[in-house]
mmCIF file of C-alpha atoms in Angstrom:
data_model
loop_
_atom_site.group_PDB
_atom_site.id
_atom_site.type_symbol
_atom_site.label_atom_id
_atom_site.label_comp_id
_atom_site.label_asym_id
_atom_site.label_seq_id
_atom_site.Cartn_x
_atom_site.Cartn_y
_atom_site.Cartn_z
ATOM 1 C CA UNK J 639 -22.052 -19.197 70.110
ATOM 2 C CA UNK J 640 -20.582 -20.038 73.457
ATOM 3 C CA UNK J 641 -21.705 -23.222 74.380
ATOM 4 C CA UNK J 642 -19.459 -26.546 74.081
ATOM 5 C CA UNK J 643 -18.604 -27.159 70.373
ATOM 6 C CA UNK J 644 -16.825 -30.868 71.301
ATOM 7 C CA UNK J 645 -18.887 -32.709 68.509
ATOM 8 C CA UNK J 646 -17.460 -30.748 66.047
ATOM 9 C CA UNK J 647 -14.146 -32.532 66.388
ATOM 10 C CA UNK J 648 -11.066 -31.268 65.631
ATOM 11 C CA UNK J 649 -8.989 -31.174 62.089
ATOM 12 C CA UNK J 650 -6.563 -34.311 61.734
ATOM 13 C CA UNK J 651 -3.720 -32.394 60.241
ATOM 14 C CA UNK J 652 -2.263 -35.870 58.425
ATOM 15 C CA UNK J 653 -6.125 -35.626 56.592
ATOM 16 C CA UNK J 654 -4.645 -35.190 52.775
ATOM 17 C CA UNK J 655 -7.795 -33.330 52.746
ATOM 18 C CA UNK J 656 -7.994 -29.561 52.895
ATOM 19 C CA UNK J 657 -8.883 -28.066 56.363
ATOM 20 C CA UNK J 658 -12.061 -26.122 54.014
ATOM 21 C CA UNK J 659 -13.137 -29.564 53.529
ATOM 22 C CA UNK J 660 -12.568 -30.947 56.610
ATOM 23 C CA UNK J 661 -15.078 -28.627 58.140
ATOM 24 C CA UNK J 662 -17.165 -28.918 55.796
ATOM 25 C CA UNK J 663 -17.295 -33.189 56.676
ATOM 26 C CA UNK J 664 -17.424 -32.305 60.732
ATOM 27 C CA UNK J 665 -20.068 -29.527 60.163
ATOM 28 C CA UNK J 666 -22.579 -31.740 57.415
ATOM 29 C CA UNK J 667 -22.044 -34.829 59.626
ATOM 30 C CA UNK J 668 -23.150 -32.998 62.754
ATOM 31 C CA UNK J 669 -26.405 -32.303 60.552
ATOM 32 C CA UNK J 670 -27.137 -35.387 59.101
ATOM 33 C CA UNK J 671 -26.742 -36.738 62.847
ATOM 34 C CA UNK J 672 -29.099 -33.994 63.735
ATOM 35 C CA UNK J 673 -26.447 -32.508 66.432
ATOM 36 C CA UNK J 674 -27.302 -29.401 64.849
ATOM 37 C CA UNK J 675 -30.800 -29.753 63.962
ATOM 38 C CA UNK J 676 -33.494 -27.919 60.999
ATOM 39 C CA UNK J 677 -33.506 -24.215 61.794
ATOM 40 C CA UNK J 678 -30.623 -24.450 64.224
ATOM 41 C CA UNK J 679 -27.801 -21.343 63.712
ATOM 42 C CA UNK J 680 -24.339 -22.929 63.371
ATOM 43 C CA UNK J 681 -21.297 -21.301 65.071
ATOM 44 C CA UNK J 682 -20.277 -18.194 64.080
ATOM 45 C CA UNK J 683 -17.254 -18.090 61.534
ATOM 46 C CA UNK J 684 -15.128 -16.324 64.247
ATOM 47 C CA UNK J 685 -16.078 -19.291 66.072
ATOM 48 C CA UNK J 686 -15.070 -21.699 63.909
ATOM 49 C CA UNK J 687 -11.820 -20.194 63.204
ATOM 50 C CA UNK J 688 -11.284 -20.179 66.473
ATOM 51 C CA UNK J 689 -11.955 -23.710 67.131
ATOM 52 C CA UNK J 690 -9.863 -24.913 64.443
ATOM 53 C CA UNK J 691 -7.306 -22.870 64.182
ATOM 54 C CA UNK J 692 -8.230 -21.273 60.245
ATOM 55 C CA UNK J 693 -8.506 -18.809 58.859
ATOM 56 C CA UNK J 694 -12.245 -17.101 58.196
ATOM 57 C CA UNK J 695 -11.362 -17.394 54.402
ATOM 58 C CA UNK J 696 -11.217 -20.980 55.249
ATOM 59 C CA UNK J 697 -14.234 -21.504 57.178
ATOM 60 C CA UNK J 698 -16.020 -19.222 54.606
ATOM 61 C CA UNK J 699 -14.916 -22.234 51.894
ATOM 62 C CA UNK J 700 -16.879 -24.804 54.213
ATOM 63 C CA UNK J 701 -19.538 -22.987 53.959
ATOM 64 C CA UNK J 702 -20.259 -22.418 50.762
ATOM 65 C CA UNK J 703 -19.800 -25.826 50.584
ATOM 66 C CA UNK J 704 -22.718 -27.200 52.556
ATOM 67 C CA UNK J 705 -24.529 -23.656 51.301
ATOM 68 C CA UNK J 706 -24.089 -25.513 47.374
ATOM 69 C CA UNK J 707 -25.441 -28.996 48.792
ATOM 70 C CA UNK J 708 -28.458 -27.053 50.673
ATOM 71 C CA UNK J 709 -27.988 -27.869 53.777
ATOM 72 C CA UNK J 710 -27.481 -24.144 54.955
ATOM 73 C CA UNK J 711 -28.823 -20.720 54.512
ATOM 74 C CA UNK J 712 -27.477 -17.634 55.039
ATOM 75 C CA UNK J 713 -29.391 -14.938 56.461
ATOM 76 C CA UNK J 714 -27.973 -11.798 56.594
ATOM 77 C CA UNK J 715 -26.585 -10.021 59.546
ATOM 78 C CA UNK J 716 -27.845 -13.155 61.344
ATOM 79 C CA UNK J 717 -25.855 -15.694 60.018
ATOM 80 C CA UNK J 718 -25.820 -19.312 58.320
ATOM 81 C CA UNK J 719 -28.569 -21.716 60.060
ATOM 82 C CA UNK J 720 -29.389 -25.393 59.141
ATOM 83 C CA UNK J 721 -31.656 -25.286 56.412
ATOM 84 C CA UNK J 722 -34.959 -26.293 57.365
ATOM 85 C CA UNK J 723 -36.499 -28.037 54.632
ATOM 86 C CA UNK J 724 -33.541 -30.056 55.014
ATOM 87 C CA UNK J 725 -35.694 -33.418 55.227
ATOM 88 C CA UNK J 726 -38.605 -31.885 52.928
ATOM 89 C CA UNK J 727 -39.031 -32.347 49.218
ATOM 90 C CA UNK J 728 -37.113 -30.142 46.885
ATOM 91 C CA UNK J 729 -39.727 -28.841 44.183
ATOM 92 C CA UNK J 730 -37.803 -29.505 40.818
ATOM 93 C CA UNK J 731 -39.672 -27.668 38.354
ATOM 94 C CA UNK J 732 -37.977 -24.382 39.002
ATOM 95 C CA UNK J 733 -34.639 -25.926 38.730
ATOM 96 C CA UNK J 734 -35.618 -28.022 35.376
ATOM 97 C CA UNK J 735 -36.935 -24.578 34.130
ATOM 98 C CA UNK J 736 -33.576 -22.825 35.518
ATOM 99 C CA UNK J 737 -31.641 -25.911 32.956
ATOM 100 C CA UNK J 738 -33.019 -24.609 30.142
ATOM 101 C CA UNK J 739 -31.439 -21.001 30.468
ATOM 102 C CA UNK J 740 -28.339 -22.561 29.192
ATOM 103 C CA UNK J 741 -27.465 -23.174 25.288
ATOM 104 C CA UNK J 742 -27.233 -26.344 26.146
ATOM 105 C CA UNK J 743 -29.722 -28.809 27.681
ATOM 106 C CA UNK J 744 -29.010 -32.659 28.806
ATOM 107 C CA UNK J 745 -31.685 -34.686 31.071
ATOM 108 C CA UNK J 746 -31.431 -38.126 32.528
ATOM 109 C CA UNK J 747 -34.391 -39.721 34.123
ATOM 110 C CA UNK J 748 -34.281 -42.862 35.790
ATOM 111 C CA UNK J 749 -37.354 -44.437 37.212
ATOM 112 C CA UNK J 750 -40.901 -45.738 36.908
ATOM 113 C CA UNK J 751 -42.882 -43.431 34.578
ATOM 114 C CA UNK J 752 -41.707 -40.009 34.039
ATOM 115 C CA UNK J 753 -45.068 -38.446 34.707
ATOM 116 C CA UNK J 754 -43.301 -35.935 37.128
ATOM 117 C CA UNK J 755 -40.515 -35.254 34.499
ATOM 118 C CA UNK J 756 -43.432 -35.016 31.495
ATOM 119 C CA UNK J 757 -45.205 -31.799 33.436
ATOM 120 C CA UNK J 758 -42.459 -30.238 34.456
ATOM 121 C CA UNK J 759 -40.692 -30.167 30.953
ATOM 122 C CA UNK J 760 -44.302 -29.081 30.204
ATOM 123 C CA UNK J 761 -43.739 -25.445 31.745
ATOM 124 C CA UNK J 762 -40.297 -24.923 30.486
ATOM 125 C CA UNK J 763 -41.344 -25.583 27.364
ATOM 126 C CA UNK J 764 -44.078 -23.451 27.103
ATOM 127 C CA UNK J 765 -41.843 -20.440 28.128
ATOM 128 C CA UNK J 766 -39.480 -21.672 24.647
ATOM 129 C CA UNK J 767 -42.649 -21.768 22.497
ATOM 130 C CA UNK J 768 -42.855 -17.630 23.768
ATOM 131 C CA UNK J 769 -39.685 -17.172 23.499
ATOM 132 C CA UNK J 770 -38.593 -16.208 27.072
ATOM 133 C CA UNK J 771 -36.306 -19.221 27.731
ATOM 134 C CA UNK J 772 -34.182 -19.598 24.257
ATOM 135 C CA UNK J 773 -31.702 -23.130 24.224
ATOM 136 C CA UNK J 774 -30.252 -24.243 21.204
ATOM 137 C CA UNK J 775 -30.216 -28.202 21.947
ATOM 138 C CA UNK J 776 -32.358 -30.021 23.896
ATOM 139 C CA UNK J 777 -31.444 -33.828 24.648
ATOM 140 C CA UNK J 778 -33.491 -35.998 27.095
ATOM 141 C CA UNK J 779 -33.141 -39.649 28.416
ATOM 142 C CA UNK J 780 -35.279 -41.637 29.811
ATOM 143 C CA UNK J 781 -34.561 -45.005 31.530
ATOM 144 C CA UNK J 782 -37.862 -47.156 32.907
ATOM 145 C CA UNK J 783 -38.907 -50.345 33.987
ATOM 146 C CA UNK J 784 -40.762 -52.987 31.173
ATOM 147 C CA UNK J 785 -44.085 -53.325 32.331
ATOM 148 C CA UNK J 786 -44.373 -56.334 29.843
ATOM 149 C CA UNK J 787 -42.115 -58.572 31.676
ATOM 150 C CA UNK J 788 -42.971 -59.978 35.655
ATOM 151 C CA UNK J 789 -41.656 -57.412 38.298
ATOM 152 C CA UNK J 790 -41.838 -57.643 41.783
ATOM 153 C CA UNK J 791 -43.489 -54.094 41.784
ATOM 154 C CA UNK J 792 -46.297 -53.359 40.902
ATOM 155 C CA UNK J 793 -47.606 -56.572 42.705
ATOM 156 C CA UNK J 794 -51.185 -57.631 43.556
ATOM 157 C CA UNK J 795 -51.498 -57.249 47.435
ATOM 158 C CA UNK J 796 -53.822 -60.469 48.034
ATOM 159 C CA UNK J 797 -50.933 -62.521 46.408
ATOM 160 C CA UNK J 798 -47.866 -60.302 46.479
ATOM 161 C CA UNK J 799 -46.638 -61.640 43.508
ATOM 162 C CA UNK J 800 -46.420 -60.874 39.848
ATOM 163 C CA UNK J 801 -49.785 -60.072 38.312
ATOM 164 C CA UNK J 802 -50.299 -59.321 34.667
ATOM 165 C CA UNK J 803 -53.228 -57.146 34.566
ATOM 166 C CA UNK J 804 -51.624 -55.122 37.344
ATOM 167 C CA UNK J 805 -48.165 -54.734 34.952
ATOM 168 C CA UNK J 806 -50.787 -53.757 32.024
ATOM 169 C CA UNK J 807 -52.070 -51.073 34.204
ATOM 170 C CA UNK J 808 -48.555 -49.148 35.322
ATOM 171 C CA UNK J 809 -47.270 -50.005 31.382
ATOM 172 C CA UNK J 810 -50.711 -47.686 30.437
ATOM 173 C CA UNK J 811 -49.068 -44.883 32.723
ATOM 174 C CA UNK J 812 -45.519 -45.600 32.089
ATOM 175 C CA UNK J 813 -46.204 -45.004 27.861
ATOM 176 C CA UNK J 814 -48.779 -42.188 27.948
ATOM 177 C CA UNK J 815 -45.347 -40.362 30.338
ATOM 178 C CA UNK J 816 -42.741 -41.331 27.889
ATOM 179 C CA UNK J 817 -45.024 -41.003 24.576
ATOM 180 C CA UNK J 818 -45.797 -37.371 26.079
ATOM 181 C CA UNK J 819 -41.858 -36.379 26.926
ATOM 182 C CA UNK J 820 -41.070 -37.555 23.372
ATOM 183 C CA UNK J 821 -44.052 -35.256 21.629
ATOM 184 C CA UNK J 822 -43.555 -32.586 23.833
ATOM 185 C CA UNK J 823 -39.896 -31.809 22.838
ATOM 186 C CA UNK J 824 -40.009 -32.804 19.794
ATOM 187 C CA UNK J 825 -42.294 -30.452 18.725
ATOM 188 C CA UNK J 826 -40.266 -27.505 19.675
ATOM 189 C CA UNK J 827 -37.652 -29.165 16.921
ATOM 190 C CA UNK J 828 -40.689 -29.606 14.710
ATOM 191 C CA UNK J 829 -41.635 -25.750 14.896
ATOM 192 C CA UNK J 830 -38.007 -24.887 14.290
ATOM 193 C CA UNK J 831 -37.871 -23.304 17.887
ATOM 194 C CA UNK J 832 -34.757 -25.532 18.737
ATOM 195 C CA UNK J 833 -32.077 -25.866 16.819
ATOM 196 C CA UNK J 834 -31.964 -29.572 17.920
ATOM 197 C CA UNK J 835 -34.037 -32.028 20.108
ATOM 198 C CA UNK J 836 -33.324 -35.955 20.826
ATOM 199 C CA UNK J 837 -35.212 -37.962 23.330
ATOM 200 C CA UNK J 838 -34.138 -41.625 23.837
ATOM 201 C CA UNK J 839 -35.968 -43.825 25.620
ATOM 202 C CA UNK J 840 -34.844 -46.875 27.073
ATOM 203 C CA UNK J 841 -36.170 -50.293 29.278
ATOM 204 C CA UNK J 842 -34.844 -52.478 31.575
ATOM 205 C CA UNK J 843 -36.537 -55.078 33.641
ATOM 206 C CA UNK J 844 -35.447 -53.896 37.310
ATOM 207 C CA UNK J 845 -38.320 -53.177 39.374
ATOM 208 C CA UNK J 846 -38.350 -49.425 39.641
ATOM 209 C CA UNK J 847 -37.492 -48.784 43.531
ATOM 210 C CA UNK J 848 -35.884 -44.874 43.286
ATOM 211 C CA UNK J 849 -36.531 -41.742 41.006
ATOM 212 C CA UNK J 850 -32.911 -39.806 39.907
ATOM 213 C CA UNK J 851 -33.268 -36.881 38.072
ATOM 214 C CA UNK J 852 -29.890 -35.371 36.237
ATOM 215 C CA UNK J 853 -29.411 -32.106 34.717
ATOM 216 C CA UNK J 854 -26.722 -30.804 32.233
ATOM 217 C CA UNK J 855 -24.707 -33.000 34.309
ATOM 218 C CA UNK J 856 -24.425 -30.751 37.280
ATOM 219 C CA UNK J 857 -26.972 -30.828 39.705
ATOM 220 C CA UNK J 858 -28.864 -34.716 40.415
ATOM 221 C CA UNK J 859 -32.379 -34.828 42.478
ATOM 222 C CA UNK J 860 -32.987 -38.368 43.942
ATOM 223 C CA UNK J 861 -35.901 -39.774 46.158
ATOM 224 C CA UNK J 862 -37.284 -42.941 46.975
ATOM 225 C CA UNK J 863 -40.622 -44.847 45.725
ATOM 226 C CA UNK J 864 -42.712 -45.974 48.587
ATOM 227 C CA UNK J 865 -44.224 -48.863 48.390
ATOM 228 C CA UNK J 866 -48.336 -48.556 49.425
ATOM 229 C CA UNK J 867 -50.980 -50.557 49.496
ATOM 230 C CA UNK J 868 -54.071 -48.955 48.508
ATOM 231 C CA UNK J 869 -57.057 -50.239 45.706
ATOM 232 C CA UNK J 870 -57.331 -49.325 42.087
ATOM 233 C CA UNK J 871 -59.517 -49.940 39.419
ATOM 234 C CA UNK J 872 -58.736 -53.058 37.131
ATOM 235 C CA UNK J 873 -60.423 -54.173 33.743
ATOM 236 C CA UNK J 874 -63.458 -52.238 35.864
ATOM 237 C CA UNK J 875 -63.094 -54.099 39.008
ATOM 238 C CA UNK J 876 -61.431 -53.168 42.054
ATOM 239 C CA UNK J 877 -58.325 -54.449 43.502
ATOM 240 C CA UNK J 878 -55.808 -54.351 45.829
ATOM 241 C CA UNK J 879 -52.218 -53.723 44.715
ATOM 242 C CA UNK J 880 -49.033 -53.121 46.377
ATOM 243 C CA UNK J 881 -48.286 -49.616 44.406
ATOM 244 C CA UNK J 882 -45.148 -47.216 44.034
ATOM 245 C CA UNK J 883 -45.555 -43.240 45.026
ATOM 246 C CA UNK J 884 -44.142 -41.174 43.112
ATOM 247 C CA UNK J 885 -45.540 -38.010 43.390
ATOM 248 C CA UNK J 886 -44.268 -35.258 46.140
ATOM 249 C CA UNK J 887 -41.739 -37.614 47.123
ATOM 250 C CA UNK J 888 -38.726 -35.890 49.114
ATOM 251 C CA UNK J 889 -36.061 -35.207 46.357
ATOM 252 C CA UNK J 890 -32.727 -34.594 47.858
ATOM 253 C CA UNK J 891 -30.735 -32.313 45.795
ATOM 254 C CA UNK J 892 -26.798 -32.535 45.158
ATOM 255 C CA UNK J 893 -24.956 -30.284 43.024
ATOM 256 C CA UNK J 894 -21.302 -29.923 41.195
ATOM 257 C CA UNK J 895 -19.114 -27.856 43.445
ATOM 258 C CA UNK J 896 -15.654 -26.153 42.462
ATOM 259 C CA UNK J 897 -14.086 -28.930 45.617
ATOM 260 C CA UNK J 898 -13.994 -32.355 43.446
ATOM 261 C CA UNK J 899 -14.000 -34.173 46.949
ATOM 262 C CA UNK J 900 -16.984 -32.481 47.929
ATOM 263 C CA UNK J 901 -20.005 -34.643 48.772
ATOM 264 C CA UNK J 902 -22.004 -33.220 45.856
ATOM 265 C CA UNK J 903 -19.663 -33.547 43.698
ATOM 266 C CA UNK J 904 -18.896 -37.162 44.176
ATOM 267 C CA UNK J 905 -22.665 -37.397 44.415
ATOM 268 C CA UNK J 906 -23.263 -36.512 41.038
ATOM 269 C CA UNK J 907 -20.339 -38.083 39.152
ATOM 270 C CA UNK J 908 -21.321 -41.793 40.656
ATOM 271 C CA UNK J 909 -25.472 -40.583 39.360
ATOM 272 C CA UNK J 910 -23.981 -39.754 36.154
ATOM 273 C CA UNK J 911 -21.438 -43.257 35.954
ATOM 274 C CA UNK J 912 -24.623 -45.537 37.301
ATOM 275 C CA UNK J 913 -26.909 -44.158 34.497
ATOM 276 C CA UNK J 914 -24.630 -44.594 31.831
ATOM 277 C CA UNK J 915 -23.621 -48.120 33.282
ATOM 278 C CA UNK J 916 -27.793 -49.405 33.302
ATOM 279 C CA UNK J 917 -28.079 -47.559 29.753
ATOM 280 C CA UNK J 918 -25.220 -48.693 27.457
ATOM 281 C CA UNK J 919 -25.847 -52.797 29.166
ATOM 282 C CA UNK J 920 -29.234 -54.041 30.329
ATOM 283 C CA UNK J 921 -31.483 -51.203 29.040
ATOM 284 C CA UNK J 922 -32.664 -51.829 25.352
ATOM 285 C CA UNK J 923 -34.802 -49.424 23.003
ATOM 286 C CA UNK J 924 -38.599 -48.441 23.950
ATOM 287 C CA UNK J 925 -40.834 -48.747 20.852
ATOM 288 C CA UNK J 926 -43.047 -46.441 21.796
#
């Protein structure tokens, strides 16, 4: 790649950080800035040792960096290129399924119903109950929004305010989600199929603005609720409503890397210390 490589920056060698990382930062901010954009090819590791003055081991580190965060892909004998689904939703349900292959299982939910957590638990379970995916615990949480108390979303779109047939409506959803996440696993401990199952459901009375999905503590999916307006049925009638989308949202995906300054790494650890701050101080227990 010969052509000029000036927004890449050079490394600041009073940076405490390592120069690995320091790529890593110059090379993910020039694709979140879209200087190198979806699909692009980045410079060649020769390249980049070159321009920094590393060596290849080093710029190999950076990579598989941004490679664990997936913003690259490697292609071989081509080289590493931007990946480009970059800005595109990341489909969870293999990676819940891919949770369950160890002993171990922990899920954290945080959001407005769980539907999209309820049917894709519904898969990996069904490969337990035949006996291809085999964990010994299985322990779920699940953090939501009280549809009995006034929120600012849902909202009725003629008034935009509070409306309490509107809340009865997303509580209906909201319950048949969590009542169907609780069932689901714990009939696997029911069957004797699991060694042990807990799912704990809690409420708070934050309007539900974001999804955040963590698993076994190591990899976190996040996305945001959209706010639409658009016309359901209520009590038989229909209505306008200012409603949130949850379904094929973009997840963005960060994961635990072996670099504890990495961006998924720090990514994670402040999803994991926000979840555990909402559940052990404003959430309280779901009756379901």
């Amino acid at each position: 790649m010969s052509e000029n490589l000036d927004f890449l920056g050079k490394l600041d060698p009073d940076d405490p950080k390592q120069a690995s990382q320091q790529i890593a930062n110059k090379l993910r901010a020039a694709i979140l800035t879209r200087r190198l954009a979806p699909g692009d090819k980045l410079p060649s590791q020769p390249d980049l040792a070159a321009r920094y003055g590393v060596a290849r081991e080093t710029v190999k580190r950076a990579l598989d960096l941004l490679r664990a965060e997936r913003l690259i892909v490697s292609r071989q004998g081509s080289g590493a290129f931007v990946r480009a689904q970059t800005q595109r939703a990341v489909e969870l349900r293999p990676h819940i399924e891919a949770s369950f292959e160890r002993p171990h299982v922990t899920i954290d939910f945080a959001g407005f119903s769980g539907e999209t957590l309820r049917d894709a638990l519904a898969e990996a379970l069904d490969k337990v109950r035949v006996g291809r995916l085999a964990p010994e615990t299985i322990a779920v949480r699940v953090l939501i929004s009280d549809m009995t108390v006034p929120m600012a979303l849902p909202a009725r779109a003629e008034t935009q305010a509070d409306d309490p047939a509107v809340r009865e409506r997303a509580e209906r959803i909201t319950r048949r989600a969590a009542d169907g996440i609780i069932d689901q696993v714990a009939e696997l401990g029911d069957l004797g199929l699991i060694r042990s199952t807990t799912v704990e459901v809690r409420m708070h009375r934050a309007s539900p603005l974001f999804k955040l999905y963590i698993l076994n503590g190591e990899e976190v999916f996040y996305g945001f609720y959209p706010v639409i307006e658009r016309t359901v049925s209520i009590k038989g009638e229909p209505m306008a409503i200012y409603d949130l989308m949850g379904k094929d949202v973009p997840l963005f995906h960060y994961a635990v890397t072996d670099d504890d300054t990495s961006h998924g790494t720090q990514f994670v650890e402040a999803s994991r210390q926000w979840f555990d701050s909402v559940w052990s101080t404003i959430a309280y227990r779901y009756d379901g």
